[in-house]
Tab-separated table of C-alpha atoms in Angstrom:
chain	number	residue	atom	x	y	z
A	269	MET	CA	-33.580	21.958	28.288
A	270	PRO	CA	-31.132	24.500	26.811
A	271	ILE	CA	-30.173	24.000	23.181
A	272	ASN	CA	-26.546	23.148	22.500
A	273	ILE	CA	-25.792	25.790	19.848
A	274	LEU	CA	-22.559	24.146	18.707
A	275	SER	CA	-24.274	20.786	18.166
A	276	VAL	CA	-27.024	22.434	16.135
A	277	PHE	CA	-24.449	24.312	14.054
A	278	LEU	CA	-22.394	21.196	13.333
A	279	PHE	CA	-25.526	19.236	12.470
A	280	THR	CA	-26.620	21.986	10.090
A	281	ILE	CA	-23.223	22.057	8.370
A	282	ALA	CA	-23.266	18.282	7.994
A	283	GLN	CA	-26.748	18.338	6.524
A	284	PHE	CA	-25.890	21.187	4.150
A	285	GLY	CA	-22.773	19.356	2.979
A	286	SER	CA	-24.796	16.300	2.017
A	287	MET	CA	-27.516	18.394	0.380
A	288	THR	CA	-25.087	20.001	-2.077
A	289	MET	CA	-25.255	16.856	-4.213
A	290	PRO	CA	-28.273	16.319	-6.465
A	291	PRO	CA	-30.016	12.914	-6.428
A	292	THR	CA	-28.087	10.199	-8.236
A	293	ASN	CA	-28.538	6.567	-9.208
A	294	LEU	CA	-25.481	5.352	-7.333
A	295	ARG	CA	-25.447	1.842	-5.985
A	296	PRO	CA	-26.879	1.961	-2.435
A	297	ASP	CA	-23.721	1.276	-0.403
A	298	LEU	CA	-21.753	3.693	-2.560
A	299	GLN	CA	-24.485	6.328	-2.208
A	300	ARG	CA	-24.228	6.150	1.589
A	301	TYR	CA	-20.443	6.405	1.379
A	302	CYS	CA	-20.539	9.421	-0.919
A	303	GLU	CA	-23.131	11.296	1.114
A	304	THR	CA	-20.670	11.576	4.007
A	305	LEU	CA	-17.756	12.977	1.986
A	306	PRO	CA	-18.820	16.667	1.874
A	307	ASN	CA	-18.905	16.654	5.678
A	308	GLU	CA	-15.113	16.140	5.658
A	309	PHE	CA	-14.078	19.087	3.484
A	310	ALA	CA	-12.716	20.926	6.538
A	311	ARG	CA	-10.060	18.212	6.830
A	312	ILE	CA	-8.487	19.290	3.528
A	313	SER	CA	-5.550	21.676	3.945
A	314	ASP	CA	-5.640	25.147	2.407
A	315	GLU	CA	-2.671	24.236	0.203
A	316	ARG	CA	-4.442	21.205	-1.243
A	317	LYS	CA	-7.676	23.150	-1.677
A	318	GLU	CA	-5.735	25.638	-3.780
A	319	SER	CA	-4.498	22.835	-6.053
A	320	LEU	CA	-7.990	21.358	-6.285
A	321	ARG	CA	-9.442	24.740	-7.210
A	322	GLU	CA	-6.791	25.039	-9.931
A	323	ILE	CA	-8.109	21.825	-11.466
A	324	GLY	CA	-11.626	23.112	-10.875
A	325	ASP	CA	-10.928	26.305	-12.800
A	326	PHE	CA	-9.827	24.203	-15.775
A	327	VAL	CA	-13.095	22.243	-15.555
A	328	VAL	CA	-15.225	25.385	-15.229
A	329	GLU	CA	-13.540	27.098	-18.175
A	330	LYS	CA	-14.197	24.081	-20.390
A	331	LEU	CA	-17.799	23.712	-19.281
A	332	LYS	CA	-18.567	27.401	-19.814
A	333	ALA	CA	-17.139	27.105	-23.324
A	334	ASN	CA	-19.282	23.991	-23.941
A	335	GLU	CA	-16.121	21.961	-24.463
A	336	PRO	CA	-15.564	18.434	-23.112
A	337	VAL	CA	-13.555	18.118	-19.904
A	338	ASN	CA	-10.781	15.511	-19.876
A	339	LEU	CA	-8.918	14.831	-16.638
A	340	THR	CA	-5.980	12.401	-16.694
A	341	TYR	CA	-4.605	11.238	-13.343
A	342	ILE	CA	-0.953	10.233	-13.583
A	343	CYS	CA	1.353	8.276	-11.268
A	344	THR	CA	4.364	6.050	-11.894
A	345	HIS	CA	2.787	2.634	-12.560
A	346	ASN	CA	-0.900	3.533	-12.965
A	347	SER	CA	-1.654	0.891	-10.369
A	348	ARG	CA	-3.117	2.605	-7.303
A	349	ARG	CA	-3.435	6.368	-6.780
A	350	SER	CA	-4.052	7.363	-10.381
A	351	GLN	CA	-6.707	4.656	-10.719
A	352	PHE	CA	-8.405	5.924	-7.548
A	353	GLY	CA	-8.240	9.444	-8.977
A	354	GLN	CA	-9.885	8.440	-12.248
A	355	VAL	CA	-12.711	6.581	-10.513
A	356	TRP	CA	-13.501	9.157	-7.856
A	357	ALA	CA	-13.349	12.164	-10.178
A	358	LYS	CA	-15.894	10.465	-12.426
A	359	VAL	CA	-18.191	9.592	-9.529
A	360	ALA	CA	-17.904	13.091	-8.054
A	361	ALA	CA	-18.725	14.692	-11.397
A	362	ALA	CA	-21.827	12.516	-11.691
A	363	CYS	CA	-22.877	13.286	-8.121
A	364	TYR	CA	-22.713	17.017	-8.832
A	365	GLY	CA	-24.897	16.691	-11.914
A	366	LEU	CA	-22.311	16.588	-14.714
A	367	LYS	CA	-23.045	14.097	-17.474
A	368	ASP	CA	-20.821	11.536	-19.194
A	369	LYS	CA	-20.379	13.698	-22.267
A	370	GLN	CA	-19.351	16.707	-20.145
A	371	VAL	CA	-16.630	15.144	-17.992
A	372	GLN	CA	-14.432	12.181	-18.852
A	373	THR	CA	-11.710	10.883	-16.556
A	374	PHE	CA	-8.642	8.833	-17.400
A	375	SER	CA	-5.469	7.567	-15.767
A	376	GLY	CA	-1.984	6.583	-16.844
A	377	GLY	CA	1.588	6.114	-15.724
A	378	THR	CA	5.059	7.010	-16.788
A	379	GLU	CA	5.378	3.202	-17.083
A	380	THR	CA	2.914	0.357	-16.615
A	381	LYS	CA	2.382	-2.527	-14.244
A	382	ALA	CA	-1.234	-3.467	-13.353
A	383	PHE	CA	-4.235	-2.060	-11.533
A	384	ASN	CA	-3.297	-3.414	-8.112
A	385	ALA	CA	-5.714	-5.972	-6.641
A	386	ARG	CA	-5.536	-4.288	-3.220
A	387	ALA	CA	-6.759	-1.020	-4.723
A	388	VAL	CA	-9.533	-2.882	-6.526
A	389	ALA	CA	-10.567	-4.475	-3.223
A	390	ALA	CA	-10.705	-1.046	-1.554
A	391	LEU	CA	-13.095	0.195	-4.256
A	392	LYS	CA	-15.296	-2.857	-3.765
A	393	ARG	CA	-15.464	-2.139	-0.031
A	394	THR	CA	-16.929	1.302	-0.750
A	395	GLY	CA	-19.739	-0.156	-2.880
A	396	PHE	CA	-18.454	-0.359	-6.462
A	397	THR	CA	-19.143	-3.422	-8.587
A	398	VAL	CA	-15.958	-4.532	-10.351
A	399	ASP	CA	-15.672	-7.187	-13.075
A	400	THR	CA	-12.431	-8.389	-14.660
A	401	ASP	CA	-11.223	-10.418	-17.616
A	402	GLY	CA	-8.765	-12.241	-15.357
A	403	ASP	CA	-5.582	-11.454	-17.310
A	404	PRO	CA	-2.839	-12.300	-14.766
A	405	LYS	CA	-0.391	-9.661	-16.030
A	406	ASN	CA	-2.497	-6.551	-16.654
A	407	PRO	CA	-6.200	-7.242	-16.056
A	408	ASN	CA	-8.925	-5.153	-17.637
A	409	TYR	CA	-11.552	-4.104	-15.098
A	410	VAL	CA	-15.052	-2.734	-15.600
A	411	VAL	CA	-16.001	-0.531	-12.647
A	412	LYS	CA	-19.727	0.148	-12.218
A	413	PHE	CA	-21.057	2.816	-9.885
A	414	SER	CA	-24.460	3.871	-11.232
A	415	GLU	CA	-27.470	2.574	-13.097
A	416	SER	CA	-27.487	5.597	-15.412
A	417	ASP	CA	-23.787	6.408	-15.995
A	418	SER	CA	-21.410	4.469	-18.193
A	419	PRO	CA	-19.044	2.096	-16.348
A	420	LEU	CA	-15.335	2.801	-16.355
A	421	LYS	CA	-12.858	0.571	-18.168
A	422	MET	CA	-9.734	0.374	-16.025
A	423	PHE	CA	-6.303	-1.072	-16.799
A	424	SER	CA	-2.695	-0.008	-16.382
A	425	LYS	CA	-1.225	2.029	-19.250
A	426	VAL	CA	1.131	4.912	-19.924
A	427	TYR	CA	-0.571	8.277	-19.895
A	428	LYS	CA	0.120	8.712	-23.629
A	429	ASP	CA	-1.686	5.462	-24.480
A	430	GLY	CA	-4.207	5.813	-27.307
A	431	PHE	CA	-7.045	4.990	-24.881
A	432	ASN	CA	-6.435	8.378	-23.231
A	433	PRO	CA	-6.876	11.890	-24.683
A	434	GLN	CA	-3.843	13.093	-26.587
A	435	LYS	CA	-4.436	16.825	-26.170
A	436	ASP	CA	-6.486	19.451	-24.318
A	437	PHE	CA	-6.558	17.528	-21.033
A	438	CYS	CA	-5.604	18.436	-17.485
A	439	ALA	CA	-2.777	16.249	-16.163
A	440	VAL	CA	-3.179	15.637	-12.434
A	441	MET	CA	0.100	14.339	-11.021
A	442	VAL	CA	-0.754	12.213	-7.993
A	443	CYS	CA	2.721	11.048	-7.004
A	444	SER	CA	5.994	12.894	-6.586
A	445	GLN	CA	7.925	10.355	-8.697
A	446	ALA	CA	5.706	10.908	-11.729
A	447	ASP	CA	5.746	14.641	-11.083
A	448	GLU	CA	9.553	14.624	-11.286
A	449	ALA	CA	9.811	12.075	-14.125
A	450	CYS	CA	7.215	13.828	-16.253
A	451	PRO	CA	7.846	17.585	-15.969
A	452	ILE	CA	6.014	18.058	-19.253
A	453	ALA	CA	2.859	16.027	-19.869
A	454	TYR	CA	2.743	16.088	-23.652
A	455	GLY	CA	-0.586	17.273	-25.001
A	456	ALA	CA	-1.783	18.572	-21.645
A	457	GLU	CA	-3.443	21.971	-21.579
A	458	ALA	CA	-2.969	22.201	-17.804
A	459	ARG	CA	-0.821	20.350	-15.289
A	460	VAL	CA	-1.394	20.239	-11.517
A	461	SER	CA	0.653	18.469	-8.844
A	462	LEU	CA	-1.587	16.754	-6.271
A	463	PRO	CA	0.549	14.039	-4.633
A	464	TYR	CA	-0.707	11.331	-2.276
A	465	GLU	CA	1.259	8.918	-0.103
A	466	ASP	CA	1.551	5.501	-1.752
A	467	PRO	CA	-0.515	2.819	0.032
A	468	LYS	CA	1.958	0.315	-1.431
A	469	ASN	CA	4.096	1.039	1.636
A	470	SER	CA	1.611	-1.024	3.670
A	471	ASP	CA	1.610	-4.088	1.395
A	472	GLY	CA	1.957	-7.305	3.393
A	473	LYS	CA	1.555	-5.529	6.725
A	474	PRO	CA	-1.292	-5.882	9.259
A	475	ASN	CA	-2.596	-2.390	8.387
A	476	GLU	CA	-2.696	-3.077	4.639
A	477	ALA	CA	-6.477	-2.881	4.089
A	478	LYS	CA	-6.781	0.119	6.418
A	479	ALA	CA	-4.079	2.026	4.518
A	480	TYR	CA	-5.757	1.379	1.154
A	481	ASP	CA	-9.151	2.370	2.532
A	482	GLU	CA	-7.720	5.605	3.940
A	483	THR	CA	-6.025	6.520	0.647
A	484	CYS	CA	-9.183	5.664	-1.254
A	485	ARG	CA	-11.265	7.900	1.024
A	486	LEU	CA	-8.742	10.743	0.934
A	487	ILE	CA	-8.804	10.813	-2.861
A	488	ALA	CA	-12.602	10.510	-2.855
A	489	ARG	CA	-12.946	13.403	-0.414
A	490	GLU	CA	-10.750	15.671	-2.504
A	491	ALA	CA	-12.514	14.708	-5.754
A	492	PHE	CA	-15.824	15.677	-4.152
A	493	TYR	CA	-14.375	18.976	-2.934
A	494	LEU	CA	-13.171	19.637	-6.493
A	495	PHE	CA	-16.598	19.152	-8.029
A	496	ASP	CA	-18.384	20.916	-5.203
A	497	TYR	CA	-16.181	23.911	-6.106
A	498	VAL	CA	-16.964	23.457	-9.822
A	499	LYS	CA	-20.692	23.333	-9.178
A	500	LYS	CA	-20.566	26.579	-7.210
A	501	GLN	CA	-18.801	28.393	-10.097
A	502	LEU	CA	-21.395	27.454	-12.687
A	503	PRO	CA	-24.591	29.419	-13.337
A	504	GLU	CA	-27.784	27.893	-11.963
């Protein structure tokens, strides 16, 4: 039977994509989810790859100088996209072999509201374990993804909140409103615009969960591309 060359090539690419990540201690469902993300890098536009590499260059420069990397994801209310950004950048860094002390991720808004329950539910569907203190106005969440990495403490706050770094961080602007409202991210060493469509537009509609899952996966995919790029710039 003749070999289908295209099928072999695509299979090889898919396998290589998954093999770029070192072994991790991710929770099993999350591990399976993450292993598929490198196979989707071709879906990222050249324009967005350029922005992701800009963030990556900031990360690489810090790592080569043995300085801590701080990434702060910023949107208007710190309720959806910026929270996704913080979580997935941290997971991606861990999956590409970068330790807690090397890369820290944060999120904030130009104003505050709450980490939206729909976004929390989307993270749970990918395999995260999420605990909360139950505060009805602005809950504090503990997001666990690994047996060996520190969990993330998540809550809505302004980007200048004392919980976040006050200087030498890269501000990643994940919505156009925050990008316009915050032309200067005070204390930031670098600032990159990387906007995503707001899944809030689907709230209360039949496609609500699907829209949140798609936004969650889009941000995850791009975070993994970012750290795949970082890993390739670092010496073995």
